[in-house]
Amino acid sequence: NMVDRNGQSIYVVPDMILTGQPLRKTATQIYSESNPIISYLIGSGEEIRMHEVKNDFVGRYRPVISGYLSNTNLRQNVYKELKGKPFPNQSSTLWFMACSKASRAPFYLACVGGSPTPHIETFDDDPLTLGTGIKIYSDFNFNAGDTSLMIACTGN
């Protein structure tokens, strides 16, 4: 029963689950097993119960596993003030449901001049230094697209 900012109903159907390594097994079970065995803790964690459940979502949400989600070992390396610090909002329970990219895009990648290839420039850095310098860079940016196509769940 989701609605957009104008109060209109959102008619989109997700077709994939995007998650990190900690939820890989769960996402794969949702996609491929018709009767997975679920385990859970009772009370303060002394007793573990397991039982088989019927999976109505088998084959419906393709799992996409990313090494960038829930990876607390990743460190920032772009801005001096953030260098060496972990990326924010990393969580072992974070996952996303996303719609097919064939309909619309939840975010966009834009390249300067529409060219996805990097720019390569040569230069002579110092007249006293033998050789030529090479500078390679790629101009791109991300921007939000249709935010109704991807839903985040922190798992809390």
Coordinates of C-alpha atoms in Angstrom, one line a residue:
N1 CA 0.0 0.0 0.0
M2 CA 2.8 2.4 -0.9
V3 CA 2.0 5.9 -2.3
D4 CA 4.2 8.5 -3.8
R5 CA 4.6 12.1 -2.5
N6 CA 1.4 13.1 -4.4
G7 CA -0.6 10.4 -2.6
Q8 CA -0.9 8.3 -5.8
S9 CA -0.5 4.5 -5.5
I10 CA 2.8 3.0 -6.7
Y11 CA 2.3 0.1 -9.0
V12 CA 5.7 -1.6 -9.1
V13 CA 6.5 -5.2 -8.5
P14 CA 10.0 -6.0 -7.2
D15 CA 11.9 -8.8 -8.8
M16 CA 15.2 -9.0 -6.9
I17 CA 16.7 -8.9 -3.4
L18 CA 20.0 -7.0 -3.1
T19 CA 22.0 -8.0 0.0
G20 CA 25.5 -8.5 1.5
Q21 CA 27.3 -11.7 2.4
P22 CA 25.7 -12.2 5.8
L23 CA 22.2 -12.7 4.3
R24 CA 23.4 -14.6 1.2
K25 CA 22.0 -18.0 2.5
T26 CA 18.6 -16.5 3.5
A27 CA 18.2 -14.7 0.1
T28 CA 19.1 -17.8 -1.8
Q29 CA 16.6 -19.9 0.3
I30 CA 13.8 -17.4 -0.4
Y31 CA 14.5 -17.7 -4.2
S32 CA 15.2 -21.5 -4.5
E33 CA 13.7 -23.5 -1.7
S34 CA 10.0 -24.2 -1.5
N35 CA 10.1 -25.5 2.1
P36 CA 13.2 -24.0 3.9
I37 CA 14.0 -24.9 7.5
I38 CA 14.0 -21.7 9.6
S39 CA 15.9 -21.5 12.9
Y40 CA 15.3 -18.8 15.6
L41 CA 16.2 -18.1 19.2
I42 CA 13.7 -18.3 22.0
G43 CA 13.8 -15.9 24.9
S44 CA 17.3 -14.6 25.7
G45 CA 18.9 -17.0 23.3
E46 CA 19.2 -20.2 25.3
E47 CA 17.0 -22.3 23.1
I48 CA 17.1 -22.6 19.3
R49 CA 14.0 -23.9 17.5
M50 CA 13.9 -25.1 13.9
H51 CA 10.9 -25.8 11.8
E52 CA 10.0 -26.1 8.1
V53 CA 7.9 -23.4 6.6
K54 CA 6.1 -23.0 3.2
N55 CA 7.8 -20.5 1.0
D56 CA 5.2 -18.6 -1.1
F57 CA 8.0 -16.5 -2.7
V58 CA 10.1 -19.3 -4.3
G59 CA 11.4 -18.1 -7.7
R60 CA 10.0 -14.7 -7.3
Y61 CA 12.9 -12.5 -6.0
R62 CA 16.3 -13.2 -7.6
P63 CA 19.1 -12.7 -5.1
V64 CA 21.9 -10.3 -6.0
I65 CA 24.8 -10.5 -3.5
S66 CA 27.2 -7.5 -3.2
G67 CA 30.5 -7.4 -1.4
Y68 CA 30.0 -3.7 -0.8
L69 CA 26.9 -4.0 1.5
S70 CA 27.5 -5.0 5.1
N71 CA 31.3 -5.0 4.7
T72 CA 32.8 -3.2 7.7
N73 CA 36.3 -3.8 6.4
L74 CA 35.9 -1.3 3.5
R75 CA 37.5 2.1 4.1
Q76 CA 37.0 5.4 2.4
N77 CA 39.8 6.6 0.3
V78 CA 38.6 9.7 -1.7
Y79 CA 38.4 12.7 0.7
K80 CA 41.3 13.5 3.0
E81 CA 39.0 14.1 6.0
L82 CA 37.3 10.7 5.6
K83 CA 40.4 8.7 4.5
G84 CA 40.6 5.4 6.4
K85 CA 37.2 5.7 8.0
P86 CA 34.6 3.0 7.4
F87 CA 31.6 3.7 5.2
P88 CA 28.5 4.7 7.2
N89 CA 25.4 2.6 7.6
Q90 CA 27.0 -0.8 7.1
S91 CA 24.9 -3.5 8.7
S92 CA 24.8 -7.3 8.5
T93 CA 21.0 -7.1 8.3
L94 CA 20.7 -4.5 5.6
W95 CA 18.9 -5.6 2.4
F96 CA 17.0 -4.0 -0.5
M97 CA 14.1 -5.0 -2.8
A98 CA 14.4 -3.6 -6.3
C99 CA 12.3 -3.6 -9.4
S100 CA 13.4 -4.6 -12.9
K101 CA 15.7 -2.1 -14.5
A102 CA 13.7 -2.6 -17.7
S103 CA 10.9 -0.3 -16.4
R104 CA 12.7 2.7 -14.9
A105 CA 15.9 3.2 -12.9
P106 CA 16.1 3.8 -9.1
F107 CA 19.3 5.8 -9.7
Y108 CA 21.2 7.1 -12.7
L109 CA 24.8 7.1 -13.8
A110 CA 25.7 10.1 -16.0
C111 CA 29.0 10.5 -17.9
V112 CA 30.4 13.8 -19.1
G113 CA 29.7 14.1 -22.8
G114 CA 27.9 10.8 -22.7
S115 CA 31.2 8.9 -23.0
P116 CA 31.8 6.1 -20.5
T117 CA 35.5 5.7 -21.5
P118 CA 38.1 7.5 -19.3
H119 CA 40.0 10.6 -20.5
I120 CA 43.7 10.1 -21.0
E121 CA 46.0 13.1 -21.1
T122 CA 49.8 13.2 -21.4
F123 CA 51.8 16.1 -20.0
D124 CA 55.4 17.1 -19.3
D125 CA 55.5 17.7 -15.6
D126 CA 58.9 19.2 -15.2
P127 CA 61.4 20.2 -17.8
L128 CA 64.2 18.8 -15.6
T129 CA 62.5 15.3 -15.5
L130 CA 63.0 12.8 -18.2
G131 CA 59.8 11.2 -19.5
T132 CA 56.2 12.1 -19.9
G133 CA 53.4 12.0 -17.4
I134 CA 50.0 10.4 -18.0
K135 CA 46.8 11.5 -16.3
I136 CA 43.7 9.3 -16.6
Y137 CA 40.4 10.3 -15.2
S138 CA 36.7 9.5 -15.7
D139 CA 34.0 12.1 -15.2
F140 CA 30.8 10.6 -13.9
N141 CA 28.1 11.1 -11.3
F142 CA 25.2 9.3 -9.7
N143 CA 21.8 10.8 -9.1
A144 CA 18.6 9.6 -7.7
G145 CA 16.0 8.3 -10.2
D146 CA 12.6 6.9 -9.3
T147 CA 13.0 6.2 -5.6
S148 CA 9.9 4.0 -5.6
L149 CA 11.8 1.3 -7.4
M150 CA 14.1 0.3 -4.6
I151 CA 13.1 -0.2 -0.9
A152 CA 15.7 -0.5 1.9
C153 CA 15.2 -2.6 5.0
T154 CA 17.6 -2.3 7.9
G155 CA 16.3 -5.6 9.4
N156 CA 15.9 -4.1 12.9

